[in-house]
PDB file of C-alpha atoms and ligand atoms in Angstrom:
ATOM      1  CA  MET A   1     102.136 114.573 134.742  1.00 61.00           C
ATOM      2  CA  ALA A   2     101.991 110.946 135.227  1.00 78.00           C
ATOM      3  CA  GLY A   3     102.749 108.846 131.758  1.00 92.00           C
ATOM      4  CA  THR A   4     101.422 105.101 131.368  1.00 96.00           C
ATOM      5  CA  LEU A   5     104.589 103.269 131.736  1.00 98.00           C
ATOM      6  CA  ASP A   6     106.180 105.303 134.089  1.00 97.00           C
ATOM      7  CA  GLY A   7     109.305 103.485 135.927  1.00 94.00           C
ATOM      8  CA  GLN A   8     109.393 101.154 133.482  1.00 98.00           C
ATOM      9  CA  GLY A   9     112.187  99.612 131.436  1.00 98.00           C
ATOM     10  CA  ALA A  10     112.315  99.040 128.061  1.00 99.00           C
ATOM     11  CA  ILE A  11     114.032  97.671 124.615  1.00 99.00           C
ATOM     12  CA  VAL A  12     113.435  98.574 121.044  1.00 99.00           C
ATOM     13  CA  THR A  13     114.737  96.796 118.140  1.00 98.00           C
ATOM     14  CA  GLY A  14     115.726  98.427 115.467  1.00 98.00           C
ATOM     15  CA  GLY A  15     114.655 101.669 116.716  1.00 98.00           C
ATOM     16  CA  ALA A  16     117.398 104.655 115.678  1.00 98.00           C
ATOM     17  CA  ARG A  17     114.733 105.682 113.141  1.00 96.00           C
ATOM     18  CA  GLY A  18     111.797 104.960 111.270  1.00 96.00           C
ATOM     19  CA  ILE A  19     108.848 102.646 113.179  1.00 98.00           C
ATOM     20  CA  GLY A  20     111.132 102.054 115.983  1.00 98.00           C
ATOM     21  CA  LEU A  21     112.137 105.479 116.230  1.00 98.00           C
ATOM     22  CA  GLY A  22     108.592 106.478 116.956  1.00 98.00           C
ATOM     23  CA  ILE A  23     107.646 103.933 119.205  1.00 98.00           C
ATOM     24  CA  ALA A  24     110.550 104.314 120.935  1.00 98.00           C
ATOM     25  CA  ARG A  25     109.945 108.123 121.332  1.00 98.00           C
ATOM     26  CA  ARG A  26     106.355 106.992 122.350  1.00 98.00           C
ATOM     27  CA  LEU A  27     107.179 104.970 124.719  1.00 98.00           C
ATOM     28  CA  ALA A  28     109.590 107.506 126.866  1.00 98.00           C
ATOM     29  CA  ALA A  29     107.070 109.719 126.408  1.00 98.00           C
ATOM     30  CA  GLU A  30     104.638 107.628 128.365  1.00 98.00           C
ATOM     31  CA  GLY A  31     107.013 107.544 131.390  1.00 98.00           C
ATOM     32  CA  ALA A  32     109.255 104.369 130.175  1.00 98.00           C
ATOM     33  CA  ARG A  33     113.447 104.398 130.088  1.00 98.00           C
ATOM     34  CA  VAL A  34     114.298 103.260 126.754  1.00 98.00           C
ATOM     35  CA  VAL A  35     117.081 100.912 125.349  1.00 99.00           C
ATOM     36  CA  ILE A  36     117.706 101.429 121.544  1.00 98.00           C
ATOM     37  CA  TRP A  37     118.994  98.506 119.543  1.00 98.00           C
ATOM     38  CA  ASP A  38     120.253  99.008 116.280  1.00 98.00           C
ATOM     39  CA  ARG A  39     122.143  97.956 113.557  1.00 98.00           C
ATOM     40  CA  ALA A  40     123.161 101.305 112.392  1.00 98.00           C
ATOM     41  CA  PRO A  41     122.745 103.183 115.959  1.00 98.00           C
ATOM     42  CA  GLU A  42     124.199 106.537 114.302  1.00 98.00           C
ATOM     43  CA  ALA A  43     121.196 107.125 112.195  1.00 97.00           C
ATOM     44  CA  PHE A  44     119.679 107.669 115.380  1.00 98.00           C
ATOM     45  CA  ASP A  45     118.684 111.641 115.773  1.00 97.00           C
ATOM     46  CA  GLY A  46     118.964 112.205 119.286  1.00 97.00           C
ATOM     47  CA  SER A  47     115.282 113.672 119.103  1.00 97.00           C
ATOM     48  CA  PHE A  48     114.531 111.838 122.890  1.00 98.00           C
ATOM     49  CA  ALA A  49     116.781 110.887 125.530  1.00 98.00           C
ATOM     50  CA  PRO A  50     117.367 106.781 125.502  1.00 98.00           C
ATOM     51  CA  ALA A  51     118.798 105.183 128.496  1.00 98.00           C
ATOM     52  CA  LEU A  52     121.009 103.233 126.070  1.00 98.00           C
ATOM     53  CA  VAL A  53     121.429 103.410 122.114  1.00 98.00           C
ATOM     54  CA  SER A  54     123.388  99.934 121.525  1.00 98.00           C
ATOM     55  CA  ARG A  55     124.751  98.264 118.068  1.00 98.00           C
ATOM     56  CA  VAL A  56     122.942  95.391 117.937  1.00 98.00           C
ATOM     57  CA  ASP A  57     122.481  92.971 115.184  1.00 99.00           C
ATOM     58  CA  VAL A  58     119.540  91.111 115.872  1.00 99.00           C
ATOM     59  CA  ALA A  59     120.161  87.867 113.642  1.00 98.00           C
ATOM     60  CA  ASP A  60     122.960  87.435 115.654  1.00 98.00           C
ATOM     61  CA  LEU A  61     122.338  85.487 118.668  1.00 98.00           C
ATOM     62  CA  ALA A  62     125.639  86.133 120.983  1.00 98.00           C
ATOM     63  CA  ALA A  63     125.265  90.002 120.578  1.00 98.00           C
ATOM     64  CA  VAL A  64     121.143  89.572 120.947  1.00 99.00           C
ATOM     65  CA  GLU A  65     122.480  87.838 124.297  1.00 98.00           C
ATOM     66  CA  ALA A  66     124.919  90.515 125.127  1.00 98.00           C
ATOM     67  CA  GLY A  67     123.020  93.392 124.098  1.00 98.00           C
ATOM     68  CA  PHE A  68     120.068  92.128 126.677  1.00 99.00           C
ATOM     69  CA  ALA A  69     122.604  91.750 129.539  1.00 98.00           C
ATOM     70  CA  ALA A  70     123.522  95.684 128.879  1.00 98.00           C
ATOM     71  CA  ALA A  71     120.343  96.462 128.805  1.00 98.00           C
ATOM     72  CA  VAL A  72     119.173  94.486 132.307  1.00 98.00           C
ATOM     73  CA  ALA A  73     122.330  96.931 133.773  1.00 98.00           C
ATOM     74  CA  ALA A  74     121.526 100.387 132.054  1.00 98.00           C
ATOM     75  CA  LEU A  75     117.469  99.830 132.898  1.00 98.00           C
ATOM     76  CA  GLY A  76     117.848  97.526 136.075  1.00 97.00           C
ATOM     77  CA  ALA A  77     115.168  95.099 134.556  1.00 98.00           C
ATOM     78  CA  VAL A  78     113.213  95.133 131.396  1.00 98.00           C
ATOM     79  CA  ASP A  79     109.237  95.230 131.204  1.00 98.00           C
ATOM     80  CA  ILE A  80     108.636  96.093 127.433  1.00 99.00           C
ATOM     81  CA  LEU A  81     110.453  93.987 124.528  1.00 99.00           C
ATOM     82  CA  VAL A  82     109.430  95.613 121.207  1.00 99.00           C
ATOM     83  CA  ASN A  83     110.989  93.332 118.004  1.00 99.00           C
ATOM     84  CA  ASN A  84     110.524  95.553 115.475  1.00 98.00           C
ATOM     85  CA  ALA A  85     113.906  95.495 113.251  1.00 98.00           C
ATOM     86  CA  GLY A  86     113.363  94.316 109.983  1.00 97.00           C
ATOM     87  CA  ILE A  87     114.305  94.373 106.258  1.00 95.00           C
ATOM     88  CA  ASN A  88     112.447  93.794 102.711  1.00 93.00           C
ATOM     89  CA  GLY A  89     114.938  91.798 101.031  1.00 94.00           C
ATOM     90  CA  PRO A  90     114.447  91.857  97.124  1.00 93.00           C
ATOM     91  CA  VAL A  91     111.184  91.811  95.259  1.00 93.00           C
ATOM     92  CA  VAL A  92     111.602  89.095  92.958  1.00 95.00           C
ATOM     93  CA  GLU A  93     109.641  86.243  91.962  1.00 97.00           C
ATOM     94  CA  SER A  94     109.756  83.184  94.358  1.00 98.00           C
ATOM     95  CA  TRP A  95     111.466  80.875  91.440  1.00 98.00           C
ATOM     96  CA  GLU A  96     114.030  83.422  91.062  1.00 98.00           C
ATOM     97  CA  TYR A  97     114.531  84.629  95.061  1.00 98.00           C
ATOM     98  CA  PRO A  98     118.368  84.131  95.486  1.00 98.00           C
ATOM     99  CA  PRO A  99     118.431  81.769  98.101  1.00 98.00           C
ATOM    100  CA  GLU A 100     121.255  83.691 100.284  1.00 98.00           C
ATOM    101  CA  ALA A 101     118.883  87.050 100.113  1.00 98.00           C
ATOM    102  CA  TRP A 102     116.471  84.247 101.641  1.00 98.00           C
ATOM    103  CA  ARG A 103     118.318  83.009 104.703  1.00 98.00           C
ATOM    104  CA  GLN A 104     119.240  86.854 105.443  1.00 98.00           C
ATOM    105  CA  VAL A 105     115.572  87.779 105.381  1.00 98.00           C
ATOM    106  CA  ILE A 106     114.398  84.875 107.435  1.00 98.00           C
ATOM    107  CA  ALA A 107     117.118  85.548 109.874  1.00 98.00           C
ATOM    108  CA  VAL A 108     116.546  89.377 110.171  1.00 98.00           C
ATOM    109  CA  ASP A 109     112.757  89.175 110.515  1.00 98.00           C
ATOM    110  CA  LEU A 110     112.549  85.816 112.166  1.00 99.00           C
ATOM    111  CA  ASP A 111     115.129  84.515 113.649  1.00 99.00           C
ATOM    112  CA  SER A 112     115.533  87.910 115.495  1.00 99.00           C
ATOM    113  CA  VAL A 113     112.175  87.701 117.207  1.00 99.00           C
ATOM    114  CA  PHE A 114     113.026  84.080 118.638  1.00 99.00           C
ATOM    115  CA  TYR A 115     116.206  85.377 120.094  1.00 99.00           C
ATOM    116  CA  GLY A 116     114.744  88.344 121.389  1.00 99.00           C
ATOM    117  CA  CYS A 117     112.257  86.326 123.357  1.00 99.00           C
ATOM    118  CA  ARG A 118     114.622  83.775 124.121  1.00 98.00           C
ATOM    119  CA  ALA A 119     116.705  86.558 125.864  1.00 98.00           C
ATOM    120  CA  ALA A 120     113.813  87.949 127.416  1.00 99.00           C
ATOM    121  CA  VAL A 121     111.504  85.587 128.482  1.00 99.00           C
ATOM    122  CA  PRO A 122     113.500  83.622 131.386  1.00 98.00           C
ATOM    123  CA  HIS A 123     114.046  87.654 132.538  1.00 98.00           C
ATOM    124  CA  MET A 124     110.298  88.368 132.225  1.00 98.00           C
ATOM    125  CA  ARG A 125     109.030  85.258 133.979  1.00 98.00           C
ATOM    126  CA  ALA A 126     110.816  85.748 137.272  1.00 98.00           C
ATOM    127  CA  ARG A 127     109.744  88.999 137.817  1.00 98.00           C
ATOM    128  CA  GLY A 128     106.333  88.004 136.995  1.00 98.00           C
ATOM    129  CA  HIS A 129     105.591  90.948 134.865  1.00 98.00           C
ATOM    130  CA  GLY A 130     106.585  91.652 130.972  1.00 98.00           C
ATOM    131  CA  ARG A 131     104.935  93.195 127.531  1.00 98.00           C
ATOM    132  CA  ILE A 132     106.429  91.383 124.346  1.00 99.00           C
ATOM    133  CA  VAL A 133     104.871  92.982 121.356  1.00 99.00           C
ATOM    134  CA  ASN A 134     106.463  91.931 118.051  1.00 99.00           C
ATOM    135  CA  VAL A 135     106.343  93.526 114.670  1.00 98.00           C
ATOM    136  CA  ALA A 136     105.096  91.860 111.722  1.00 98.00           C
ATOM    137  CA  SER A 137     103.131  93.040 108.401  1.00 97.00           C
ATOM    138  CA  ILE A 138      99.773  92.783 106.791  1.00 96.00           C
ATOM    139  CA  ALA A 139     102.091  90.639 104.254  1.00 95.00           C
ATOM    140  CA  GLY A 140     102.122  87.854 106.617  1.00 98.00           C
ATOM    141  CA  LYS A 141      98.638  87.302 106.787  1.00 97.00           C
ATOM    142  CA  GLU A 142      97.859  88.107 102.762  1.00 95.00           C
ATOM    143  CA  GLY A 143     101.057  86.743 101.028  1.00 96.00           C
ATOM    144  CA  VAL A 144     102.473  90.008  98.866  1.00 92.00           C
ATOM    145  CA  PRO A 145     103.941  88.967  95.291  1.00 93.00           C
ATOM    146  CA  GLY A 146     108.004  89.446  94.677  1.00 93.00           C
ATOM    147  CA  ILE A 147     108.770  89.291  98.686  1.00 95.00           C
ATOM    148  CA  SER A 148     107.624  85.688  99.754  1.00 97.00           C
ATOM    149  CA  ALA A 149     110.307  85.491 102.469  1.00 98.00           C
ATOM    150  CA  TYR A 150     109.316  88.798 103.850  1.00 97.00           C
ATOM    151  CA  SER A 151     105.900  87.511 104.171  1.00 97.00           C
ATOM    152  CA  ALA A 152     106.998  83.928 105.500  1.00 98.00           C
ATOM    153  CA  ALA A 153     108.780  85.692 107.544  1.00 98.00           C
ATOM    154  CA  LYS A 154     106.141  87.621 108.926  1.00 98.00           C
ATOM    155  CA  ALA A 155     103.811  84.900 108.894  1.00 98.00           C
ATOM    156  CA  GLY A 156     106.550  83.371 110.801  1.00 99.00           C
ATOM    157  CA  VAL A 157     106.285  85.949 113.226  1.00 99.00           C
ATOM    158  CA  ILE A 158     102.467  85.222 114.065  1.00 98.00           C
ATOM    159  CA  GLY A 159     102.799  81.735 114.129  1.00 98.00           C
ATOM    160  CA  PHE A 160     105.810  82.118 116.729  1.00 99.00           C
ATOM    161  CA  THR A 161     103.949  84.601 118.362  1.00 99.00           C
ATOM    162  CA  LYS A 162     100.777  82.871 118.949  1.00 98.00           C
ATOM    163  CA  SER A 163     102.564  80.085 120.628  1.00 98.00           C
ATOM    164  CA  LEU A 164     104.729  82.126 122.886  1.00 99.00           C
ATOM    165  CA  GLY A 165     101.517  83.814 124.284  1.00 98.00           C
ATOM    166  CA  LYS A 166      99.782  79.999 125.431  1.00 98.00           C
ATOM    167  CA  GLU A 167     103.267  79.394 126.685  1.00 98.00           C
ATOM    168  CA  LEU A 168     103.455  82.618 128.840  1.00 98.00           C
ATOM    169  CA  ALA A 169      99.813  82.758 129.679  1.00 98.00           C
ATOM    170  CA  GLY A 170      99.404  83.201 133.610  1.00 94.00           C
ATOM    171  CA  SER A 171     103.029  84.114 134.160  1.00 98.00           C
ATOM    172  CA  GLY A 172     102.373  87.903 133.422  1.00 98.00           C
ATOM    173  CA  VAL A 173     104.078  87.971 130.321  1.00 98.00           C
ATOM    174  CA  THR A 174     101.741  88.536 127.458  1.00 98.00           C
ATOM    175  CA  ALA A 175     103.389  88.307 124.097  1.00 99.00           C
ATOM    176  CA  ASN A 176     101.483  90.158 121.343  1.00 98.00           C
ATOM    177  CA  CYS A 177     102.143  91.129 117.620  1.00 98.00           C
ATOM    178  CA  ILE A 178     100.858  93.874 115.335  1.00 98.00           C
ATOM    179  CA  ALA A 179     100.055  93.807 111.649  1.00 98.00           C
ATOM    180  CA  PRO A 180     100.750  97.411 110.208  1.00 97.00           C
ATOM    181  CA  ALA A 181      99.646  97.809 106.410  1.00 96.00           C
ATOM    182  CA  MET A 182     102.007 100.235 104.625  1.00 93.00           C
ATOM    183  CA  THR A 183     103.098 103.134 106.452  1.00 94.00           C
ATOM    184  CA  GLU A 184     103.458 106.460 105.164  1.00 88.00           C
ATOM    185  CA  THR A 185     107.830 107.232 106.059  1.00 85.00           C
ATOM    186  CA  GLU A 186     110.907 108.416 104.033  1.00 78.00           C
ATOM    187  CA  LEU A 187     110.682 105.714 101.784  1.00 75.00           C
ATOM    188  CA  PHE A 188     107.309 106.928 100.137  1.00 81.00           C
ATOM    189  CA  ARG A 189     110.190 109.762  98.732  1.00 81.00           C
ATOM    190  CA  GLU A 190     111.533 107.543  96.330  1.00 79.00           C
ATOM    191  CA  MET A 191     108.090 105.698  94.963  1.00 81.00           C
ATOM    192  CA  THR A 192     106.015 107.161  91.760  1.00 84.00           C
ATOM    193  CA  PRO A 193     102.846 108.734  92.246  1.00 88.00           C
ATOM    194  CA  GLU A 194     101.163 105.872  90.097  1.00 89.00           C
ATOM    195  CA  HIS A 195     102.899 103.332  92.889  1.00 82.00           C
ATOM    196  CA  ILE A 196     101.690 105.225  95.565  1.00 86.00           C
ATOM    197  CA  ALA A 197      98.395 105.522  94.139  1.00 90.00           C
ATOM    198  CA  ALA A 198      97.780 101.660  93.584  1.00 87.00           C
ATOM    199  CA  MET A 199      98.870 101.065  97.368  1.00 87.00           C
ATOM    200  CA  LYS A 200      96.110 103.683  98.388  1.00 92.00           C
ATOM    201  CA  ALA A 201      93.667 102.106  96.399  1.00 93.00           C
ATOM    202  CA  LYS A 202      94.453  98.810  98.917  1.00 92.00           C
ATOM    203  CA  ILE A 203      92.932 100.567 101.961  1.00 95.00           C
ATOM    204  CA  PRO A 204      88.996 100.904 102.551  1.00 96.00           C
ATOM    205  CA  MET A 205      90.051 104.097 104.610  1.00 96.00           C
ATOM    206  CA  GLY A 206      91.664 105.630 101.824  1.00 95.00           C
ATOM    207  CA  ARG A 207      94.672 106.442 103.436  1.00 95.00           C
ATOM    208  CA  PHE A 208      97.695 105.506 104.469  1.00 95.00           C
ATOM    209  CA  LEU A 209      98.962 104.640 108.036  1.00 97.00           C
ATOM    210  CA  THR A 210     101.301 106.656 110.463  1.00 97.00           C
ATOM    211  CA  VAL A 211     103.784 105.782 112.344  1.00 98.00           C
ATOM    212  CA  PRO A 212     102.592 107.742 115.464  1.00 98.00           C
ATOM    213  CA  GLU A 213      99.304 105.767 114.930  1.00 98.00           C
ATOM    214  CA  ILE A 214     101.740 102.800 115.372  1.00 98.00           C
ATOM    215  CA  ALA A 215     103.239 103.734 117.956  1.00 98.00           C
ATOM    216  CA  ALA A 216      99.889 104.538 120.113  1.00 98.00           C
ATOM    217  CA  MET A 217      98.803 100.970 119.281  1.00 98.00           C
ATOM    218  CA  VAL A 218     102.584  99.527 120.762  1.00 98.00           C
ATOM    219  CA  ALA A 219     102.616 101.814 124.025  1.00 98.00           C
ATOM    220  CA  TRP A 220      98.921 100.626 124.761  1.00 98.00           C
ATOM    221  CA  ILE A 221      99.477  96.867 124.150  1.00 98.00           C
ATOM    222  CA  ALA A 222     103.154  97.316 125.946  1.00 98.00           C
ATOM    223  CA  GLY A 223     100.986  99.374 128.859  1.00 98.00           C
ATOM    224  CA  PRO A 224      99.009  98.202 132.116  1.00 97.00           C
ATOM    225  CA  GLU A 225      95.589  98.816 130.492  1.00 97.00           C
ATOM    226  CA  CYS A 226      96.123  95.957 127.902  1.00 98.00           C
ATOM    227  CA  SER A 227      96.228  92.815 130.568  1.00 97.00           C
ATOM    228  CA  PHE A 228      93.624  90.242 129.401  1.00 98.00           C
ATOM    229  CA  THR A 229      94.857  89.236 125.617  1.00 98.00           C
ATOM    230  CA  THR A 230      98.070  87.350 124.381  1.00 98.00           C
ATOM    231  CA  GLY A 231      99.029  85.665 121.275  1.00 98.00           C
ATOM    232  CA  PHE A 232      97.053  88.106 119.100  1.00 98.00           C
ATOM    233  CA  VAL A 233      97.996  90.156 116.019  1.00 98.00           C
ATOM    234  CA  PHE A 234      96.414  93.570 116.432  1.00 98.00           C
ATOM    235  CA  ASP A 235      95.606  94.965 112.777  1.00 97.00           C
ATOM    236  CA  LEU A 236      97.013  98.160 111.429  1.00 98.00           C
ATOM    237  CA  THR A 237      95.451  98.242 108.181  1.00 97.00           C
ATOM    238  CA  GLY A 238      92.492 100.966 107.615  1.00 97.00           C
ATOM    239  CA  GLY A 239      89.407  98.000 106.944  1.00 97.00           C
ATOM    240  CA  ARG A 240      92.379  96.181 104.655  1.00 95.00           C
ATOM    241  CA  ALA A 241      92.520  92.730 106.837  1.00 94.00           C
ATOM    242  CA  THR A 242      89.156  92.304 108.793  1.00 89.00           C
ATOM    243  CA  TYR A 243      90.796  88.880 110.250  1.00 89.00           C
TER     244      TYR A 243
HETATM  245  N1  NAD B   1     107.149 100.643 106.398  1.00 60.76           N
HETATM  246  C1  NAD B   1     106.170  99.841 106.463  1.00 60.76           C
HETATM  247  O1  NAD B   1     105.344 100.085 105.823  1.00 60.76           O
HETATM  248  C2  NAD B   1     106.221  98.444 106.996  1.00 60.76           C
HETATM  249  C3  NAD B   1     104.800  98.105 107.002  1.00 60.76           C
HETATM  250  C4  NAD B   1     104.654  96.824 107.651  1.00 60.76           C
HETATM  251  C5  NAD B   1     105.452  96.079 108.676  1.00 60.76           C
HETATM  252  N2  NAD B   1     107.180  97.014 108.705  1.00 60.76           N
HETATM  253  C6  NAD B   1     107.888  96.413 109.327  1.00 60.76           C
HETATM  254  O2  NAD B   1     108.133  97.383 111.017  1.00 60.76           O
HETATM  255  C7  NAD B   1     109.222  97.151 110.699  1.00 60.76           C
HETATM  256  C8  NAD B   1     110.133  98.421 111.042  1.00 60.76           C
HETATM  257  O3  NAD B   1     110.112  99.020 109.939  1.00 60.76           O
HETATM  258  P1  NAD B   1     110.378 100.392 109.486  1.00 60.76           P
HETATM  259  O4  NAD B   1     109.723 100.964 107.851  1.00 60.76           O
HETATM  260  O5  NAD B   1     110.400 101.380 110.012  1.00 60.76           O
HETATM  261  O6  NAD B   1     112.038 100.560 108.555  1.00 60.76           O
HETATM  262  P2  NAD B   1     113.604 100.519 108.653  1.00 60.76           P
HETATM  263  O7  NAD B   1     114.132 100.065 107.162  1.00 60.76           O
HETATM  264  O8  NAD B   1     113.489 102.516 108.473  1.00 60.76           O
HETATM  265  O9  NAD B   1     114.007 100.679 109.932  1.00 60.76           O
HETATM  266  C9  NAD B   1     114.001  99.233 110.215  1.00 60.76           C
HETATM  267  C10 NAD B   1     115.548  99.492 111.157  1.00 60.76           C
HETATM  268  O10 NAD B   1     116.273  98.232 111.657  1.00 60.76           O
HETATM  269  C11 NAD B   1     117.387  98.401 111.784  1.00 60.76           C
HETATM  270  N3  NAD B   1     117.974  97.260 111.212  1.00 60.76           N
HETATM  271  C12 NAD B   1     117.527  95.975 110.362  1.00 60.76           C
HETATM  272  N4  NAD B   1     118.247  95.143 110.552  1.00 60.76           N
HETATM  273  C13 NAD B   1     118.885  95.149 111.373  1.00 60.76           C
HETATM  274  C14 NAD B   1     119.418  94.003 112.362  1.00 60.76           C
HETATM  275  N5  NAD B   1     119.513  92.950 111.517  1.00 60.76           N
HETATM  276  N6  NAD B   1     119.903  94.195 113.500  1.00 60.76           N
HETATM  277  C15 NAD B   1     119.582  95.232 114.016  1.00 60.76           C
HETATM  278  N7  NAD B   1     118.704  96.256 113.618  1.00 60.76           N
HETATM  279  C16 NAD B   1     118.534  96.177 112.310  1.00 60.76           C
HETATM  280  C17 NAD B   1     117.916  99.382 110.484  1.00 60.76           C
HETATM  281  O11 NAD B   1     118.920  99.775 110.706  1.00 60.76           O
HETATM  282  C18 NAD B   1     116.687 100.350 110.836  1.00 60.76           C
HETATM  283  O12 NAD B   1     117.374 100.868 111.937  1.00 60.76           O
HETATM  284  C19 NAD B   1     110.103  96.341 110.491  1.00 60.76           C
HETATM  285  O13 NAD B   1     109.892  95.180 110.778  1.00 60.76           O
HETATM  286  C20 NAD B   1     109.186  96.250 109.299  1.00 60.76           C
HETATM  287  O14 NAD B   1     108.942  94.997 108.287  1.00 60.76           O
HETATM  288  C21 NAD B   1     106.703  98.196 108.187  1.00 60.76           C
END
């Protein structure tokens, strides 16, 4: 059966596990050839056959540029870039937040998105086609107490994506982002039932987001049918954010 992404080349950052792995697997199921970038590629479980799995620290501009050249060599062309890699950082109030940790969270969650787009956009513009999907968060819209660096970085991803989408309008390249709420992943095993219940209570649909739901939305944004939307923030919050 023909997939919606047959013949396309895709990079998914932070694709060795979690949400990134779910996205990478779904893009591959739609027919894309997928390159995974991760700072810990050994975590990849082999659950599908990527074109390449590279060790890339997305907070390092030189590593991103080298990773992009390797991806082009492996794929021939890059049609899709999903900037998914991210870290939470410590949970501590802003006035106690260690400056080192602040810099690291901004580097991994925001600088990385700029670096990835900086590497990919000239290639995509030259081909007159491209789909960039940046993974932001509901935290970037609402601001979550205790994770101010993460919230600031994700708000930055949203602002950056809006600028980039406008810069690229008319080029055949779209840039959008997604804003997921808390997602059911292995991390849940480390949380108390009380904490999980408190988080669920914030979601009008009364349940958590799942990785396949994120992957399905990203596959659609990255595909040919999503042709007239750019610079947009796609919601994945079960009704929590209605803006
Ligand atoms: N899990 C959630 O509930 C949730 C909600 C909203 C947004 N998000 C966002 O989704 C994305 C993925 O989150 P996840 O829950 O799958 O996290 P995760 O920790 O399970 O996976 C993140 C992946 O990114 C990789 N990574 C981290 N730093 C990197 C770096 N510097 N260079 C390259 N790779 C790096 C890790 O090795 C890992 O494989 C993140 O951007 C996160 O902020 C997650």
